Amino acid sequence: MTLWRRRAAIPALHHVQGNVLRPFGYTRGAHLFMHVPDARAGRAWLHQVVGTVTDAVDWPGAKPVAARNVSLTYAGLEALGVDPRVRAALPEAFRAGMAGRAAVLGDDGPCAPERWDAGLGTGAAHVLVSLFADDAPTVEREVDDVRSSASRWGLDVVVDQRTAQLLGAREHFGFSDGFSQPTISGVPSMPGADGVPDRFGRLRPLPLGEFVHGYPDIDSDDPPALPPPFHRNGTFQVWRKLAQDVDAFNAYTARHGDVLGLPAATVAAKMIGRWQDGTPLSLFPSSPGGEEVARDADRTNTFCYGDDPRGERCPLGAHVRRANPRDGLPFGGVMTARHRMIRRGMPYTDGDDRGLVFVAFVADIERQFEFVQQHWCNDGDAFGLGDEPDPIVGRNARLTSQHGKTTLGGAPPRFLSPLAEFVTTRGGEYLLLPSIDALWALADGRSLWRCRSGR
Ligand code: HEM
């Protein structure tokens, strides 16, 4: 593993869309998925909108009142008339779309694409405009602006999903969320961002190419490129709406707490791997670390699992330990380094239905997001837990059987059984979030295959 020897690439920030390498940090969002009626109209609309997309250059002064991203599904590239040879050269998972990958992701039963929200997973969603601001009136103004340009060119809004941060940046189960992110070389790191443990337990930053196309990644200084114009400065976006059954979660943790003689908050923390305040069980196994530690993102996120091989402090199958096992698998961080993701999700509340709009940016959907969902969350084999799924987002047949369990560790080990479902997929899409110049190329309808020119 030559991870630490890769040359540190400097990202072309004016070409990369904002929110990828550094979070925008707004508290509200609106995600408008739109259907493009024909290529001419789609390009004309895009031409009007590209200039409003926010890039990744640092804001010199006060932050703007709003920011925007634009991304496209595979069906969207088709609708915009992208050359079939370019489309054919894009990765299979992206071409299939999230609904097409339901079997890989375990989206069956109540999570099956047939039961998803209207407009998601059907091929109708072509373009996604994600808008962010800090107050509701600004979000509404931005939404009106996008809707009116869309209607001028005949684009239909097929999904309008709003999101808003909850107090203290918590998700609906009450846990502080979103602060554990990968450190990327060449990018100023955010507080709390963590790298990949080397064999001495030191955390090293990940190469840029793990998240943005066209830069060195862990495997190579010159990884295989997507076809132009998508070969540089873009990324893939995983957009997944996950409903959370908060009452069921609270009832489950209280009931099992009674049986095991533990407070409900401890049961919940063992399922997540962190206390509600965000402090990790690895560092604070018996009670939360306290406000001072929780406020210090660096302290809450600088830990490994290698010194807790039996999951006595943090259960082997806890959500955060599965989603990023750090050095918890053999060979330090070698087995985990290529499966990291940048997360930019935000909670949603649609009347009685609430949950998380999970958003991840990755260079490779299959190797990063799907691998984690399929092998680490839906299965427990990698952690010596047989087919035990993640207690929060795991899905497998055992979830609904009477035999499923979550192992809490300890001597003797304790279990939560049977399992229950607290999270249901309401729908989702895989998108390409192109560089800003690739968006212009799409808007101009430039013949994309012939302009192939390497870098
Ligand atoms: C409703 C669904 C979900 C809930 C409630 C949830 C909750 C959480 C919480 C509370 C944390 C700890 C805070 C943090 O590290 O920032 C976390 C971390 C994380 N989650 Fe989730 N999550 C959900 C879905 C997912 C999904 C679908 C994936 C990917 C398949 C995922 C991957 C991760 C990763 C990679 C981390 C960071 C772990 C680390 O670096 O230590 N989560 N999640």
Coordinates of C-alpha atoms in Angstrom, one line a residue, residues 27 84 200 213 215 217 237 246 289 348 358-359 378 405:
T27 CA -28.9 24.6 7.8
P84 CA -23.9 6.9 -26.4
F200 CA 1.6 2.5 13.4
H213 CA -12.1 12.3 -10.6
Y215 CA -6.4 12.9 -9.5
D217 CA -6.0 7.8 -5.8
Q237 CA -23.3 11.6 -5.7
V246 CA -38.2 7.2 15.9
G289 CA -17.5 12.1 27.2
Y348 CA -35.9 15.8 6.5
F358 CA -28.2 10.7 3.0
V359 CA -25.8 12.3 0.5
N378 CA -26.0 -5.7 5.3
K405 CA -29.5 -10.3 16.6

